Short mmCIF file of C-alpha atoms in Angstrom, two decimals:
data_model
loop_
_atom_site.label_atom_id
_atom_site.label_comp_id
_atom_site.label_asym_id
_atom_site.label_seq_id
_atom_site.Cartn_x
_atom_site.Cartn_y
_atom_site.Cartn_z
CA UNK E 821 31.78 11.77 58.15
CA UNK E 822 29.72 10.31 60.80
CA UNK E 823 26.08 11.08 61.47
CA UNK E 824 24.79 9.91 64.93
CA UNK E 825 21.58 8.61 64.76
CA UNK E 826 20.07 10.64 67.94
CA UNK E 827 21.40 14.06 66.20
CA UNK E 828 19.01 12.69 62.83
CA UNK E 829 16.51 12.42 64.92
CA UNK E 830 16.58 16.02 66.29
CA UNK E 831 17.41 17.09 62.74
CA UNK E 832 14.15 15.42 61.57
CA UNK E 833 11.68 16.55 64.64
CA UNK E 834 13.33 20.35 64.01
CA UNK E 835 12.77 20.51 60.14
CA UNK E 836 8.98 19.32 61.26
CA UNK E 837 8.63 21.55 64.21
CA UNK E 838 10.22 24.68 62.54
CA UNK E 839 11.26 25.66 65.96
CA UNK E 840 13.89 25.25 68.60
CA UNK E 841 11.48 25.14 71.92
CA UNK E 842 8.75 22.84 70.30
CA UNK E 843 11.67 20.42 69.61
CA UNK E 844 12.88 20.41 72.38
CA UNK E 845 9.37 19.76 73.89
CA UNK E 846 8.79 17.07 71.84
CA UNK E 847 12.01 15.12 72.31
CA UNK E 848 12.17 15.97 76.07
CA UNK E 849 15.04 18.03 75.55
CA UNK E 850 16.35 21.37 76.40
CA UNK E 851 16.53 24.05 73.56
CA UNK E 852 20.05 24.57 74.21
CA UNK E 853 20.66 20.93 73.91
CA UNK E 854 18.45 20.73 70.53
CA UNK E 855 20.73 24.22 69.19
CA UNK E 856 24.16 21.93 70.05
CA UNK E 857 23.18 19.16 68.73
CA UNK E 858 22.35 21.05 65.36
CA UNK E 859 25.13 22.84 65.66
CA UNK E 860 27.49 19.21 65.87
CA UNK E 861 25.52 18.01 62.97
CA UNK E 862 25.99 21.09 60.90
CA UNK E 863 29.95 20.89 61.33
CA UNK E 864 30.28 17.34 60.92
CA UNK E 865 28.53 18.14 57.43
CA UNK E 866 30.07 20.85 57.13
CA UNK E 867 27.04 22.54 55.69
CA UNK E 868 24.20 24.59 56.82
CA UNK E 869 21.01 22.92 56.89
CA UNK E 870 19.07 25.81 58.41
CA UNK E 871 18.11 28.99 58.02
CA UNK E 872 16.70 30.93 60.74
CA UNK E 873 13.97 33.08 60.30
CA UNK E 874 13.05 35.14 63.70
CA UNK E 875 12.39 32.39 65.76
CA UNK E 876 11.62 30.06 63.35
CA UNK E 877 13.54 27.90 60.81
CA UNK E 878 13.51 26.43 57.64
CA UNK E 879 15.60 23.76 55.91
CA UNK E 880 18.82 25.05 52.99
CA UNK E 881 19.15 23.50 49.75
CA UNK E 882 21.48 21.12 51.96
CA UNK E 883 19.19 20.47 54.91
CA UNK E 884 16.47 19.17 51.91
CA UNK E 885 18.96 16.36 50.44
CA UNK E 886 19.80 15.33 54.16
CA UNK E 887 15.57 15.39 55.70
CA UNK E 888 15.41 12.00 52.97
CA UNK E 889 18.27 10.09 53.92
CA UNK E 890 17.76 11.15 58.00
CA UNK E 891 14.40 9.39 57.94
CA UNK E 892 15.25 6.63 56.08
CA UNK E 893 18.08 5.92 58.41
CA UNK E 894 16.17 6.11 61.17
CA UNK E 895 13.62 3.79 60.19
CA UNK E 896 16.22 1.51 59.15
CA UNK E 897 18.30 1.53 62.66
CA UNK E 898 14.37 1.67 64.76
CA UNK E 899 13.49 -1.85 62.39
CA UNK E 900 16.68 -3.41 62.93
CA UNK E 901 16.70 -2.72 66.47
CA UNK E 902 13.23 -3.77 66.73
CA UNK E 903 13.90 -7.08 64.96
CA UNK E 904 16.93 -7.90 66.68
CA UNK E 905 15.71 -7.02 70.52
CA UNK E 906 12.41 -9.25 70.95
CA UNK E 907 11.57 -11.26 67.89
CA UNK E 908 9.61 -13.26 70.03
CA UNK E 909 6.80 -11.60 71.90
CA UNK E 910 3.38 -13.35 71.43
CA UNK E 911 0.48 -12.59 72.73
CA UNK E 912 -2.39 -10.34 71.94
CA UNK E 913 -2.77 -6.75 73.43
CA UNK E 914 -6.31 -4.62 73.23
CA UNK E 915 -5.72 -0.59 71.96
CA UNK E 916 -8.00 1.71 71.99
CA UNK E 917 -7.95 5.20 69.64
CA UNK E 918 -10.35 7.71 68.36
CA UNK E 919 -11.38 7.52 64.60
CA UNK E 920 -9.36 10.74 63.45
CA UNK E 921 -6.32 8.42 64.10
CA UNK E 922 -7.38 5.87 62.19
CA UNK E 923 -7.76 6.91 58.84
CA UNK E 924 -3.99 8.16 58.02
CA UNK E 925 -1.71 6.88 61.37
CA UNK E 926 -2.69 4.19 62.96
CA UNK E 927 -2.68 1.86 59.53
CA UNK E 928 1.66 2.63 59.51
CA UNK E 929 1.72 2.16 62.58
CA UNK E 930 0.02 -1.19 62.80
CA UNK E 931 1.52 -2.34 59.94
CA UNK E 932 5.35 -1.90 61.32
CA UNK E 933 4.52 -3.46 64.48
CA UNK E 934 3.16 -6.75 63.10
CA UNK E 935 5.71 -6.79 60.62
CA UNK E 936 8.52 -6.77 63.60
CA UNK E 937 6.19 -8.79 65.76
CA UNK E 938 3.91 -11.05 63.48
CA UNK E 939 3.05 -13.38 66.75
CA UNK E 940 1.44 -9.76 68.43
CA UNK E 941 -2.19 -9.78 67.85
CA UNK E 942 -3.72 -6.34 68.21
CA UNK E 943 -7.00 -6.04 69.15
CA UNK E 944 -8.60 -2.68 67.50
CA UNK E 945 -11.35 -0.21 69.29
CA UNK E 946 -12.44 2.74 68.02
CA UNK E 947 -14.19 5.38 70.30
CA UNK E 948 -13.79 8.98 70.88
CA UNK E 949 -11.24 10.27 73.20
CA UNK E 950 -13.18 9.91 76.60
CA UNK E 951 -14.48 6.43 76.13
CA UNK E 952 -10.90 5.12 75.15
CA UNK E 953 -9.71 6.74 78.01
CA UNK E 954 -12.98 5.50 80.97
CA UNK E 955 -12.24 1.82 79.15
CA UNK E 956 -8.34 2.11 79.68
CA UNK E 957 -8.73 2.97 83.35
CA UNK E 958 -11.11 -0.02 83.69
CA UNK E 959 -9.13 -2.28 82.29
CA UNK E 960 -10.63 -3.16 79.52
CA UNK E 961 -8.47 -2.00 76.54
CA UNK E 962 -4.43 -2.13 77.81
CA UNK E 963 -3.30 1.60 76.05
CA UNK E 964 -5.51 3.99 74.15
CA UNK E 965 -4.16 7.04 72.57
CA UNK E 966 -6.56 9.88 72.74
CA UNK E 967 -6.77 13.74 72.27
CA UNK E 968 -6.42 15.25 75.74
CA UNK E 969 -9.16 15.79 77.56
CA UNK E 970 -8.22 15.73 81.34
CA UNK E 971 -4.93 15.56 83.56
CA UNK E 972 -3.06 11.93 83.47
CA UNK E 973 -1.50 9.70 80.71
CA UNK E 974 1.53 10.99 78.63
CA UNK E 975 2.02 13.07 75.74
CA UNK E 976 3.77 12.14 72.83
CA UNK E 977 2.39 14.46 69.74
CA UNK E 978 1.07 17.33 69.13
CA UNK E 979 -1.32 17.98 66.11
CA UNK E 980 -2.86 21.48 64.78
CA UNK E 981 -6.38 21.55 64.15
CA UNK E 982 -7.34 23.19 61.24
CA UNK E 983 -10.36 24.27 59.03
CA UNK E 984 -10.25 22.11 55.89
CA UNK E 985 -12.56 23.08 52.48
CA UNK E 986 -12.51 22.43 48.93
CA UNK E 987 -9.74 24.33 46.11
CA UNK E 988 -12.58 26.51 45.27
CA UNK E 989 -13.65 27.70 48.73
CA UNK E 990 -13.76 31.46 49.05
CA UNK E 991 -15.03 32.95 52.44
CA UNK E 992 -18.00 35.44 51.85
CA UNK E 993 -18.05 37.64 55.00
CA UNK E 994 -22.01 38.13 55.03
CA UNK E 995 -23.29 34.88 53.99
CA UNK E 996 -23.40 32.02 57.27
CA UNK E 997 -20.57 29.75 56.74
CA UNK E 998 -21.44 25.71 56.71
CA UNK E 999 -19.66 23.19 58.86
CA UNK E 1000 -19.48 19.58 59.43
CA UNK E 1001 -18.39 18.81 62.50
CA UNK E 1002 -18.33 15.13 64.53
CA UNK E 1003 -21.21 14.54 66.40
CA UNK E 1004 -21.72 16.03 69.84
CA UNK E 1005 -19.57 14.90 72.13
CA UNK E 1006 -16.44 15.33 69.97
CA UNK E 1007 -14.01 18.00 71.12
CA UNK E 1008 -13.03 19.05 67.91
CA UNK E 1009 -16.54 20.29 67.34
CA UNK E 1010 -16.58 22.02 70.64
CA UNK E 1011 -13.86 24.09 69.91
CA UNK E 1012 -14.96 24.71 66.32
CA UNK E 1013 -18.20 26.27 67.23
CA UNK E 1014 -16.47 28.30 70.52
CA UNK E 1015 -14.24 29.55 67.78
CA UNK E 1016 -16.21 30.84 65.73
CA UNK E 1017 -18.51 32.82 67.85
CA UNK E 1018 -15.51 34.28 69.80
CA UNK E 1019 -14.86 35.56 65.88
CA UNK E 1020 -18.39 36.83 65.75
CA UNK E 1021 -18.90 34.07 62.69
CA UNK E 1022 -22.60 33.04 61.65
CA UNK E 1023 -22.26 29.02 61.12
CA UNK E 1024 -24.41 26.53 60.50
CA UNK E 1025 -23.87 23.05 60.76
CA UNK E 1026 -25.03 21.09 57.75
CA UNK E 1027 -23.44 18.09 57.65
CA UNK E 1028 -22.84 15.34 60.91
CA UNK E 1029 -20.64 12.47 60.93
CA UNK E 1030 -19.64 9.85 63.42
CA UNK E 1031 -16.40 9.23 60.96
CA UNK E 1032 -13.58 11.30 59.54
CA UNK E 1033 -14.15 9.99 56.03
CA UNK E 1034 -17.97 11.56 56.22
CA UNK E 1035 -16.52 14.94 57.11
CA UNK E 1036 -13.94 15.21 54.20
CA UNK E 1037 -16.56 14.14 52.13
CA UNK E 1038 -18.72 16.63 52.40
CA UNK E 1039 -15.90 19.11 52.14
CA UNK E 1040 -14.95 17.52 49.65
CA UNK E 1041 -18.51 18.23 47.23
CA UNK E 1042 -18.28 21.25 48.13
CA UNK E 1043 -20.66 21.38 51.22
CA UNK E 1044 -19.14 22.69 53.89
CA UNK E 1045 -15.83 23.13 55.88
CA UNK E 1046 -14.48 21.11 59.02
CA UNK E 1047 -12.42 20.76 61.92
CA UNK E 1048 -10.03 18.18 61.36
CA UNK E 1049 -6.29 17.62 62.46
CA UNK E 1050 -3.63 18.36 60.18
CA UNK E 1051 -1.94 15.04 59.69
CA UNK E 1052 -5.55 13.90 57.92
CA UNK E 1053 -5.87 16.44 55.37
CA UNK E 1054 -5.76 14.85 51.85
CA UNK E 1055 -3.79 16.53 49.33
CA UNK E 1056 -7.11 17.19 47.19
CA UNK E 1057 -8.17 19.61 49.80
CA UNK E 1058 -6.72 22.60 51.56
CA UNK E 1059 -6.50 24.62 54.92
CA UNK E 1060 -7.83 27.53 55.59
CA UNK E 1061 -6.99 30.20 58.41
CA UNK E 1062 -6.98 33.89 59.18
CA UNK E 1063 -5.92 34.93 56.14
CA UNK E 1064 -9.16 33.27 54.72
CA UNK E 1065 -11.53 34.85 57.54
CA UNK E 1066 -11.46 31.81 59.73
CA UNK E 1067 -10.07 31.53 63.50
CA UNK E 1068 -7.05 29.73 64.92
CA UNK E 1069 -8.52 26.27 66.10
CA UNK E 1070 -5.97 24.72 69.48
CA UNK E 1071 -3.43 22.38 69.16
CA UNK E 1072 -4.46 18.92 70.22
CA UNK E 1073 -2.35 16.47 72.27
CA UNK E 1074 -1.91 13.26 71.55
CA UNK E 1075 -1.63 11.23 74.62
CA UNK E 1076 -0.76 7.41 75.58
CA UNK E 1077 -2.73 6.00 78.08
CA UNK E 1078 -1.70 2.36 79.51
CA UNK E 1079 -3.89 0.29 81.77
CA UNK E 1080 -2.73 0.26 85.71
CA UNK E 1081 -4.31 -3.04 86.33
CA UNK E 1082 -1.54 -5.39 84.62
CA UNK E 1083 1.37 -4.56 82.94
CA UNK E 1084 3.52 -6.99 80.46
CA UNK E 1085 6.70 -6.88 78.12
CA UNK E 1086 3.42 -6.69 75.05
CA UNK E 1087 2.00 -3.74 76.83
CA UNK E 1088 5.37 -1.90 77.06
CA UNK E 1089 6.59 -3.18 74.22
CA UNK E 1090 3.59 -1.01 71.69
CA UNK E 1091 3.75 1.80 74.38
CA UNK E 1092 7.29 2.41 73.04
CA UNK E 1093 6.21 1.82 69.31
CA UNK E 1094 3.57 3.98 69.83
CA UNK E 1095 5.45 6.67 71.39
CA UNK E 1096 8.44 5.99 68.69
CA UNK E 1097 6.16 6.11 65.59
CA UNK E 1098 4.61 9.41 66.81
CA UNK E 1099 7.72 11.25 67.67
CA UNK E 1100 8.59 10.76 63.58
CA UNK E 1101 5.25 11.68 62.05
CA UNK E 1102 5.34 9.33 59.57
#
């Protein structure tokens, strides 16, 4: 039995995605090429590992045993390829993200690349999405990842935006609903609030935070809900949606932005780390 590494890594961004075309969008293939590829896997198995459901999927008994080993493979093959390829790059490079990255990401992330590059020192800002992206294109931070906001840059995510509250939290239809939302210039709270009065939903906002940990912690006792992406909602806490009486926030791209003023083997050397760590959603 042989399992190719590139057909892991479409099993692994399919079993996340739950769908052919948003695989294929993420892995800059086509959906018939995702389908084969499953397909090859499957026989070479010789088990199923999906079942399809309309136009979504959803992993077999077999497809669960396989989604453990398929990761750890391909962290396994991405470190040793790492290590073996430039073991020598020093040098310090200056990255740029907004603070709903930095709480459950960006630590992983960091952490791999100076354990495969120890000599790389990475110089840390934290801003929202349009100052990461105004410093980038002045030069002053080399690549910022941001939520998009305008044309340009590339993306290499995607991540739901949802309405997080406490266990307890049950949606009373006449009473105004709390939120804590960033502060103003935040897009997450834009689209909250245009949201909810498209819905016809009586908010108030009763709780403002420059940081991500200051918003789950007021959902947290209790005092309102929030706007967060998924990939930071603790397992303490839950989402809430239609079903619950609350709208469908947008998906948000995450895009790379690298600086056009210089360019060195550092600078494309975290762009693909970046862009690697990100396509797994670890």
């Amino acid at each position: 039995m042989n399992l190719p590494i590139d057909y892991l890594r479409t099993f692994v961004s399919l079993a996340e995605t739950k769908g052919f075309t948003r695989t294929g969008i993420q892995l800059n293939r086509s959906q018939s090429a995702v389908s084969m590829q499953i397909k090859r896997l499957e026989e070479e198995i010789g088990k199923k590992l999906f079942e399809r459901i309309g136009k979504s999927v959803k992993l077999t008994p077999e497809g669960n045993i396989l989604i453990k080993y398929a990761m750890r493979i391909i962290k396994e093959h991405d470190d040793a390829v790492r290590a073996l390829s430039k073991p020598d790059l020093e040098g310090f490079i200056r990255f740029g993200s907004p603070e709903h990255y930095t709480t459950g990401v960006l630590p992983k992330l960091l952490a791999r690349f100076a354990s495969a590059y120890p000599d790389v020192l990475v110089e840390m800002r934290c801003e929202n999405s349009d100052k990461i992206k105004e410093a980038v294109d002045r030069g002053e931070i080399d690549i910022g990842i941001c939520t998009q906001i305008s044309d340009g840059g590339q993306i290499i995510s995607h991540d739901p935006v949802v309405w997080v509250a406490a266990p307890e939290f049950i949606m009373q239809k006449h009473k105004t609903l709390p939120i804590a939302v960033f502060e103003e210039d935040c897009i997450f709270r834009s689209w909250a609030i245009e949201a909810l009065e498209k819905s016809g939903i009586r908010y108030r906002i009763a709780y403002v935070s420059r940081s991500i940990s200051g918003l789950l912690d007021a959902v947290k006792a209790g005092i309102a809900v929030a706007p967060i992406i998924l990939s930071n909602v603790p397992a303490e806490l839950k989402t809430v949606d239609l079903e619950h009486g609350l709208p469908v926030l947008p998906v948000s791209n995450i895009v790379l932005h690298k600086t056009k003023k210089k360019t060195s083997e550092i600078i494309e050397c975290f762009s693909e780390h970046i862009i690697r760590f990100f396509g797994e959603k670890i």
